[in-house]
PDB file of C-alpha atoms and ligand atoms in Angstrom:
ATOM      1  CA  MET A  36     -17.276  15.244   8.716  1.00  0.00           C
ATOM      2  CA  THR A  37     -17.315  13.377   5.430  1.00  0.00           C
ATOM      3  CA  ALA A  38     -20.570  14.061   3.631  1.00  0.00           C
ATOM      4  CA  PRO A  39     -22.966  11.073   2.611  1.00  0.00           C
ATOM      5  CA  GLY A  40     -22.175   9.548  -0.789  1.00  0.00           C
ATOM      6  CA  ASN A  41     -18.154  10.052  -0.015  1.00  0.00           C
ATOM      7  CA  PRO A  42     -16.533   6.393  -0.372  1.00  0.00           C
ATOM      8  CA  VAL A  43     -16.096   4.119   2.402  1.00  0.00           C
ATOM      9  CA  ILE A  44     -12.153   3.420   2.666  1.00  0.00           C
ATOM     10  CA  GLY A  45     -10.650   0.920   5.033  1.00  0.00           C
ATOM     11  CA  VAL A  46      -7.350   0.523   6.563  1.00  0.00           C
ATOM     12  CA  LEU A  47      -6.095  -2.782   7.258  1.00  0.00           C
ATOM     13  CA  ALA A  48      -5.553  -2.583  10.803  1.00  0.00           C
ATOM     14  CA  LEU A  49      -3.624  -5.775  11.728  1.00  0.00           C
ATOM     15  CA  GLN A  50      -0.219  -3.862  12.391  1.00  0.00           C
ATOM     16  CA  GLY A  51       1.186  -0.837  11.101  1.00  0.00           C
ATOM     17  CA  ASP A  52       0.934   2.840  10.835  1.00  0.00           C
ATOM     18  CA  VAL A  53      -3.319   2.755  10.612  1.00  0.00           C
ATOM     19  CA  ARG A  54      -3.841   5.941  12.283  1.00  0.00           C
ATOM     20  CA  GLU A  55      -1.945   7.726  10.065  1.00  0.00           C
ATOM     21  CA  HIS A  56      -3.725   6.580   7.101  1.00  0.00           C
ATOM     22  CA  LEU A  57      -7.000   7.091   8.595  1.00  0.00           C
ATOM     23  CA  THR A  58      -6.300  10.898   9.213  1.00  0.00           C
ATOM     24  CA  ALA A  59      -4.873  11.321   5.465  1.00  0.00           C
ATOM     25  CA  LEU A  60      -8.190   9.468   4.220  1.00  0.00           C
ATOM     26  CA  ALA A  61     -10.298  11.753   6.119  1.00  0.00           C
ATOM     27  CA  ALA A  62      -8.232  14.642   4.529  1.00  0.00           C
ATOM     28  CA  ALA A  63      -9.101  13.247   1.031  1.00  0.00           C
ATOM     29  CA  ASP A  64     -12.752  13.235   1.840  1.00  0.00           C
ATOM     30  CA  ALA A  65     -13.274   9.712   2.377  1.00  0.00           C
ATOM     31  CA  ALA A  66     -15.231   7.876   5.179  1.00  0.00           C
ATOM     32  CA  ALA A  67     -12.327   5.965   6.732  1.00  0.00           C
ATOM     33  CA  ARG A  68     -12.371   3.228   9.056  1.00  0.00           C
ATOM     34  CA  PRO A  69     -10.041   0.432  10.624  1.00  0.00           C
ATOM     35  CA  VAL A  70     -10.310  -3.103   9.140  1.00  0.00           C
ATOM     36  CA  ARG A  71      -9.605  -6.244  11.047  1.00  0.00           C
ATOM     37  CA  ARG A  72     -12.324  -8.591  10.383  1.00  0.00           C
ATOM     38  CA  PRO A  73     -13.903 -10.272   7.191  1.00  0.00           C
ATOM     39  CA  GLU A  74     -17.385  -8.641   8.169  1.00  0.00           C
ATOM     40  CA  GLU A  75     -15.430  -5.109   8.387  1.00  0.00           C
ATOM     41  CA  LEU A  76     -13.683  -5.923   5.010  1.00  0.00           C
ATOM     42  CA  ALA A  77     -17.166  -6.600   3.366  1.00  0.00           C
ATOM     43  CA  GLY A  78     -18.353  -3.055   4.232  1.00  0.00           C
ATOM     44  CA  VAL A  79     -15.668  -0.986   2.545  1.00  0.00           C
ATOM     45  CA  ASP A  80     -15.699   0.287  -1.096  1.00  0.00           C
ATOM     46  CA  GLY A  81     -11.828   0.236  -1.117  1.00  0.00           C
ATOM     47  CA  LEU A  82      -8.777  -0.729   1.299  1.00  0.00           C
ATOM     48  CA  VAL A  83      -5.288   0.713   2.101  1.00  0.00           C
ATOM     49  CA  ILE A  84      -2.579  -1.499   3.447  1.00  0.00           C
ATOM     50  CA  PRO A  85      -0.514   0.476   5.627  1.00  0.00           C
ATOM     51  CA  GLY A  86       3.481   0.312   6.264  1.00  0.00           C
ATOM     52  CA  GLY A  87       4.753  -1.693   9.088  1.00  0.00           C
ATOM     53  CA  GLU A  88       6.356  -5.052   8.681  1.00  0.00           C
ATOM     54  CA  SER A  89       5.212  -7.426   6.070  1.00  0.00           C
ATOM     55  CA  THR A  90       6.247 -10.802   7.532  1.00  0.00           C
ATOM     56  CA  THR A  91       3.959  -9.754  11.043  1.00  0.00           C
ATOM     57  CA  MET A  92       1.283  -8.404   8.849  1.00  0.00           C
ATOM     58  CA  SER A  93       1.219 -11.739   6.653  1.00  0.00           C
ATOM     59  CA  LYS A  94       1.120 -13.924   9.842  1.00  0.00           C
ATOM     60  CA  LEU A  95      -1.612 -11.695  11.405  1.00  0.00           C
ATOM     61  CA  ALA A  96      -3.800 -11.866   8.210  1.00  0.00           C
ATOM     62  CA  HIS A  97      -3.613 -15.636   8.597  1.00  0.00           C
ATOM     63  CA  LEU A  98      -4.485 -15.640  12.237  1.00  0.00           C
ATOM     64  CA  PHE A  99      -7.337 -13.349  11.851  1.00  0.00           C
ATOM     65  CA  GLY A 100      -8.840 -15.448   9.168  1.00  0.00           C
ATOM     66  CA  MET A 101      -8.381 -12.492   6.653  1.00  0.00           C
ATOM     67  CA  MET A 102      -5.682 -13.805   4.085  1.00  0.00           C
ATOM     68  CA  GLU A 103      -8.374 -15.241   1.757  1.00  0.00           C
ATOM     69  CA  PRO A 104     -11.107 -12.699   2.285  1.00  0.00           C
ATOM     70  CA  LEU A 105      -8.401 -10.063   0.969  1.00  0.00           C
ATOM     71  CA  ARG A 106      -7.337 -12.103  -1.768  1.00  0.00           C
ATOM     72  CA  GLU A 107     -10.755 -12.798  -2.956  1.00  0.00           C
ATOM     73  CA  ARG A 108     -11.774  -8.891  -2.757  1.00  0.00           C
ATOM     74  CA  VAL A 109      -8.602  -7.720  -4.701  1.00  0.00           C
ATOM     75  CA  ARG A 110      -9.353 -10.625  -7.371  1.00  0.00           C
ATOM     76  CA  SER A 111     -12.841  -9.241  -7.843  1.00  0.00           C
ATOM     77  CA  GLY A 112     -11.470  -5.576  -8.277  1.00  0.00           C
ATOM     78  CA  MET A 113     -11.842  -3.810  -5.235  1.00  0.00           C
ATOM     79  CA  PRO A 114      -9.478  -0.699  -5.146  1.00  0.00           C
ATOM     80  CA  VAL A 115      -6.546  -1.147  -2.947  1.00  0.00           C
ATOM     81  CA  TYR A 116      -3.446   0.968  -2.063  1.00  0.00           C
ATOM     82  CA  GLY A 117      -0.371  -0.300  -0.337  1.00  0.00           C
ATOM     83  CA  THR A 118       2.309   1.548   1.104  1.00  0.00           C
ATOM     84  CA  CYS A 119       5.844   0.115   1.987  1.00  0.00           C
ATOM     85  CA  ALA A 120       5.086  -3.158   3.712  1.00  0.00           C
ATOM     86  CA  GLY A 121       1.688  -2.723   1.974  1.00  0.00           C
ATOM     87  CA  LEU A 122       3.106  -2.521  -1.457  1.00  0.00           C
ATOM     88  CA  ILE A 123       5.001  -5.858  -0.486  1.00  0.00           C
ATOM     89  CA  MET A 124       1.447  -7.585   0.360  1.00  0.00           C
ATOM     90  CA  LEU A 125       0.160  -6.723  -3.076  1.00  0.00           C
ATOM     91  CA  ALA A 126       3.230  -8.220  -5.012  1.00  0.00           C
ATOM     92  CA  ASP A 127       2.659 -11.393  -6.736  1.00  0.00           C
ATOM     93  CA  LYS A 128       6.216 -12.221  -5.878  1.00  0.00           C
ATOM     94  CA  ILE A 129       8.739 -11.285  -3.439  1.00  0.00           C
ATOM     95  CA  LEU A 130      12.369 -11.874  -4.115  1.00  0.00           C
ATOM     96  CA  ASP A 131      13.515 -12.494  -0.527  1.00  0.00           C
ATOM     97  CA  PRO A 132      10.601 -13.653   1.437  1.00  0.00           C
ATOM     98  CA  ARG A 133      11.076 -14.813   4.730  1.00  0.00           C
ATOM     99  CA  SER A 134      10.248 -18.462   5.373  1.00  0.00           C
ATOM    100  CA  GLY A 135       6.500 -18.602   5.445  1.00  0.00           C
ATOM    101  CA  GLN A 136       5.863 -15.094   4.364  1.00  0.00           C
ATOM    102  CA  GLU A 137       2.986 -14.842   2.069  1.00  0.00           C
ATOM    103  CA  THR A 138       1.360 -12.039   0.157  1.00  0.00           C
ATOM    104  CA  ILE A 139      -2.220 -11.101  -1.173  1.00  0.00           C
ATOM    105  CA  GLY A 140      -1.048 -10.479  -4.515  1.00  0.00           C
ATOM    106  CA  GLY A 141      -2.769  -8.372  -7.080  1.00  0.00           C
ATOM    107  CA  ILE A 142      -0.084  -6.479  -8.656  1.00  0.00           C
ATOM    108  CA  ASP A 143       2.222  -8.528 -11.445  1.00  0.00           C
ATOM    109  CA  MET A 144       5.822  -7.527  -9.823  1.00  0.00           C
ATOM    110  CA  ILE A 145       8.697  -8.839  -8.254  1.00  0.00           C
ATOM    111  CA  VAL A 146       9.819  -6.485  -5.056  1.00  0.00           C
ATOM    112  CA  ARG A 147      12.947  -6.455  -3.114  1.00  0.00           C
ATOM    113  CA  ARG A 148      12.326  -6.141   0.652  1.00  0.00           C
ATOM    114  CA  ASN A 149      14.630  -3.679   2.687  1.00  0.00           C
ATOM    115  CA  ALA A 150      15.969  -2.731  -0.599  1.00  0.00           C
ATOM    116  CA  PHE A 151      17.488   0.742  -0.216  1.00  0.00           C
ATOM    117  CA  GLY A 152      20.300  -0.452   1.968  1.00  0.00           C
ATOM    118  CA  ARG A 153      21.643  -0.193   5.431  1.00  0.00           C
ATOM    119  CA  GLN A 154      23.111   3.309   5.046  1.00  0.00           C
ATOM    120  CA  ASN A 155      20.110   4.490   3.771  1.00  0.00           C
ATOM    121  CA  GLU A 156      17.578   2.945   5.763  1.00  0.00           C
ATOM    122  CA  SER A 157      15.375   6.006   6.189  1.00  0.00           C
ATOM    123  CA  PHE A 158      15.425   8.910   3.802  1.00  0.00           C
ATOM    124  CA  GLU A 159      13.107  11.357   2.388  1.00  0.00           C
ATOM    125  CA  ALA A 160      13.273  12.363  -1.410  1.00  0.00           C
ATOM    126  CA  ALA A 161      11.167  14.319  -3.982  1.00  0.00           C
ATOM    127  CA  VAL A 162       9.318  11.849  -6.267  1.00  0.00           C
ATOM    128  CA  GLU A 163       7.499  12.663  -9.239  1.00  0.00           C
ATOM    129  CA  VAL A 164       4.352  10.518  -9.445  1.00  0.00           C
ATOM    130  CA  ALA A 165       2.513   9.946 -12.836  1.00  0.00           C
ATOM    131  CA  GLY A 166      -1.022  11.208 -12.318  1.00  0.00           C
ATOM    132  CA  VAL A 167      -0.329  13.244  -9.376  1.00  0.00           C
ATOM    133  CA  GLU A 168      -0.445  17.151 -10.259  1.00  0.00           C
ATOM    134  CA  GLY A 169       1.405  19.911  -8.588  1.00  0.00           C
ATOM    135  CA  GLY A 170       4.857  19.011  -8.435  1.00  0.00           C
ATOM    136  CA  PRO A 171       6.637  16.001  -6.777  1.00  0.00           C
ATOM    137  CA  VAL A 172       5.482  14.413  -3.654  1.00  0.00           C
ATOM    138  CA  GLU A 173       7.626  14.357  -0.582  1.00  0.00           C
ATOM    139  CA  GLY A 174       8.944  10.321  -0.346  1.00  0.00           C
ATOM    140  CA  VAL A 175       9.462   9.155   3.080  1.00  0.00           C
ATOM    141  CA  PHE A 176      11.213   6.003   2.810  1.00  0.00           C
ATOM    142  CA  ILE A 177      11.695   3.619   5.769  1.00  0.00           C
ATOM    143  CA  ARG A 178      13.217   0.403   5.256  1.00  0.00           C
ATOM    144  CA  ALA A 179      11.729   0.534   1.998  1.00  0.00           C
ATOM    145  CA  PRO A 180      11.300  -1.867  -0.830  1.00  0.00           C
ATOM    146  CA  TRP A 181      11.644  -1.457  -4.382  1.00  0.00           C
ATOM    147  CA  VAL A 182      10.119  -2.910  -7.272  1.00  0.00           C
ATOM    148  CA  GLU A 183      12.617  -5.083  -9.005  1.00  0.00           C
ATOM    149  CA  SER A 184      10.590  -5.841 -12.120  1.00  0.00           C
ATOM    150  CA  VAL A 185       6.907  -5.364 -13.307  1.00  0.00           C
ATOM    151  CA  GLY A 186       4.712  -7.475 -16.038  1.00  0.00           C
ATOM    152  CA  ALA A 187       3.124  -6.199 -18.887  1.00  0.00           C
ATOM    153  CA  ARG A 188      -0.009  -5.268 -17.158  1.00  0.00           C
ATOM    154  CA  THR A 189       1.718  -3.178 -14.416  1.00  0.00           C
ATOM    155  CA  GLU A 190       2.027   0.505 -14.938  1.00  0.00           C
ATOM    156  CA  VAL A 191       5.318   2.362 -13.591  1.00  0.00           C
ATOM    157  CA  LEU A 192       4.244   5.577 -11.773  1.00  0.00           C
ATOM    158  CA  ALA A 193       7.373   6.713 -10.262  1.00  0.00           C
ATOM    159  CA  GLU A 194      10.958   5.822 -10.125  1.00  0.00           C
ATOM    160  CA  TYR A 195      13.871   7.100  -7.614  1.00  0.00           C
ATOM    161  CA  ASN A 196      17.328   6.521  -8.415  1.00  0.00           C
ATOM    162  CA  GLY A 197      16.506   4.224 -11.224  1.00  0.00           C
ATOM    163  CA  HIS A 198      14.449   2.073  -9.001  1.00  0.00           C
ATOM    164  CA  VAL A 199      10.533   1.534  -9.476  1.00  0.00           C
ATOM    165  CA  VAL A 200       8.849   2.980  -6.276  1.00  0.00           C
ATOM    166  CA  ALA A 201       5.331   3.518  -7.310  1.00  0.00           C
ATOM    167  CA  VAL A 202       3.031   1.288  -9.630  1.00  0.00           C
ATOM    168  CA  ARG A 203      -0.486   0.614 -10.427  1.00  0.00           C
ATOM    169  CA  GLN A 204      -2.333  -2.258 -12.010  1.00  0.00           C
ATOM    170  CA  GLY A 205      -5.896  -1.662 -12.862  1.00  0.00           C
ATOM    171  CA  SER A 206      -7.510  -0.726  -9.317  1.00  0.00           C
ATOM    172  CA  ALA A 207      -4.673  -1.542  -7.309  1.00  0.00           C
ATOM    173  CA  LEU A 208      -1.865   1.134  -6.493  1.00  0.00           C
ATOM    174  CA  ALA A 209       1.241   0.761  -4.371  1.00  0.00           C
ATOM    175  CA  THR A 210       4.159   3.100  -3.337  1.00  0.00           C
ATOM    176  CA  SER A 211       7.473   2.071  -1.461  1.00  0.00           C
ATOM    177  CA  PHE A 212       7.093   5.470   0.384  1.00  0.00           C
ATOM    178  CA  HIS A 213       4.852   6.610   3.005  1.00  0.00           C
ATOM    179  CA  PRO A 214       2.566   9.574   1.914  1.00  0.00           C
ATOM    180  CA  GLU A 215       0.657   9.186   5.312  1.00  0.00           C
ATOM    181  CA  LEU A 216       3.520  10.567   7.201  1.00  0.00           C
ATOM    182  CA  THR A 217       3.601  13.837   5.340  1.00  0.00           C
ATOM    183  CA  GLY A 218       1.049  16.582   5.299  1.00  0.00           C
ATOM    184  CA  ASP A 219       0.762  15.988   1.649  1.00  0.00           C
ATOM    185  CA  HIS A 220      -2.530  13.690   1.010  1.00  0.00           C
ATOM    186  CA  ARG A 221      -2.377  13.926  -2.976  1.00  0.00           C
ATOM    187  CA  MET A 222      -1.550   9.994  -3.087  1.00  0.00           C
ATOM    188  CA  HIS A 223      -4.840   9.697  -0.911  1.00  0.00           C
ATOM    189  CA  GLY A 224      -6.625  11.885  -3.139  1.00  0.00           C
ATOM    190  CA  LEU A 225      -5.638  10.008  -6.090  1.00  0.00           C
ATOM    191  CA  PHE A 226      -6.412   6.620  -4.406  1.00  0.00           C
ATOM    192  CA  ALA A 227     -10.143   8.059  -3.049  1.00  0.00           C
ATOM    193  CA  ASP A 228     -10.817   9.201  -6.621  1.00  0.00           C
ATOM    194  CA  MET A 229      -9.945   5.473  -7.971  1.00  0.00           C
ATOM    195  CA  VAL A 230     -12.580   4.181  -5.405  1.00  0.00           C
ATOM    196  CA  ARG A 231     -14.953   6.693  -6.462  1.00  0.00           C
ATOM    197  CA  ASP A 232     -14.689   5.650 -10.050  1.00  0.00           C
ATOM    198  CA  ALA A 233     -14.955   2.051  -9.339  1.00  0.00           C
ATOM    199  CA  ARG A 234     -18.131   2.616  -7.291  1.00  0.00           C
TER     200      ARG A 234
HETATM  201  N1  LIG B 451      10.857  -3.622   5.620  1.00  0.00           N
HETATM  202  C1  LIG B 451       9.356  -3.627   5.911  1.00  0.00           C
HETATM  203  C2  LIG B 451       9.046  -5.059   5.352  1.00  0.00           C
HETATM  204  O1  LIG B 451       9.810  -5.578   4.691  1.00  0.00           O
HETATM  205  C3  LIG B 451       8.565  -2.441   5.474  1.00  0.00           C
HETATM  206  C4  LIG B 451       9.397  -1.103   6.087  1.00  0.00           C
HETATM  207  C5  LIG B 451       7.870  -0.188   5.973  1.00  0.00           C
HETATM  208  O2  LIG B 451       6.691  -0.431   6.111  1.00  0.00           O
HETATM  209  N2  LIG B 451       8.277   1.123   6.342  1.00  0.00           N
HETATM  210  O3  LIG B 451       7.721  -5.101   5.646  1.00  0.00           O
END
C-alpha cells in the first residue's frame, strides 16, 4: 500500500523482532522488507536493526556473510536505526562483550549490555526524545542496554534516569528501547524522514 517514491527500508532479519518493525515502518509510509542476504541489503535505502539478542545476531551476521557488507554500507552513509540489541550492534565499542561478540559499529559510543539491572529487566517509561514532537514516546525497555559514554560526533537525543538511551550520529540512529512494540510510530517516522533526506 506504499506509494511509489516511498523509501525502501529493510529490517535485518537474522534474529529478533523483525515483524513488529516491518509493521511500524509501513505505518510510517516506508516500503518495508526483510533483509537476510547481501543482495537484499544492496536493494534498500535504509536499514533497521531490531531488538533481540546481540550476541546471536553477531554470530548469525558472520554466518550469513553479512557482517562486512553491513559495515561497508554503514560506513558509506546508509541510514540505519538500531533498537536495543540493534543499538548494541551499532556501537563502536561494547563495555562487556561476550567472547567473540562483534558489532557493525558506526556510532562513536560505548554501551553497557543489560544495564538496567535484574529487578528492572523489563519496564516502560515515558521518554522525551529530541526531534520527536508531540510529547514523550512510550519507551519499552527489555533487558535494555544504556549508552555509557559518547564521542564528540554523537548527539544525545534522550536520557532516562540519568542514562543515555537514544543517540544519533549523522545518518545512524539508535534507541535502548523498543518503539516497534507500541502503537506509536513517531521514531520510525523520524527514521523514515532521515532515509528520505539521504536519498
Ligand atoms: N540484552 C540483549 C542483548 O544484549 C538486548 C535485549 C533486547 O534487544 N531486548 O542483546
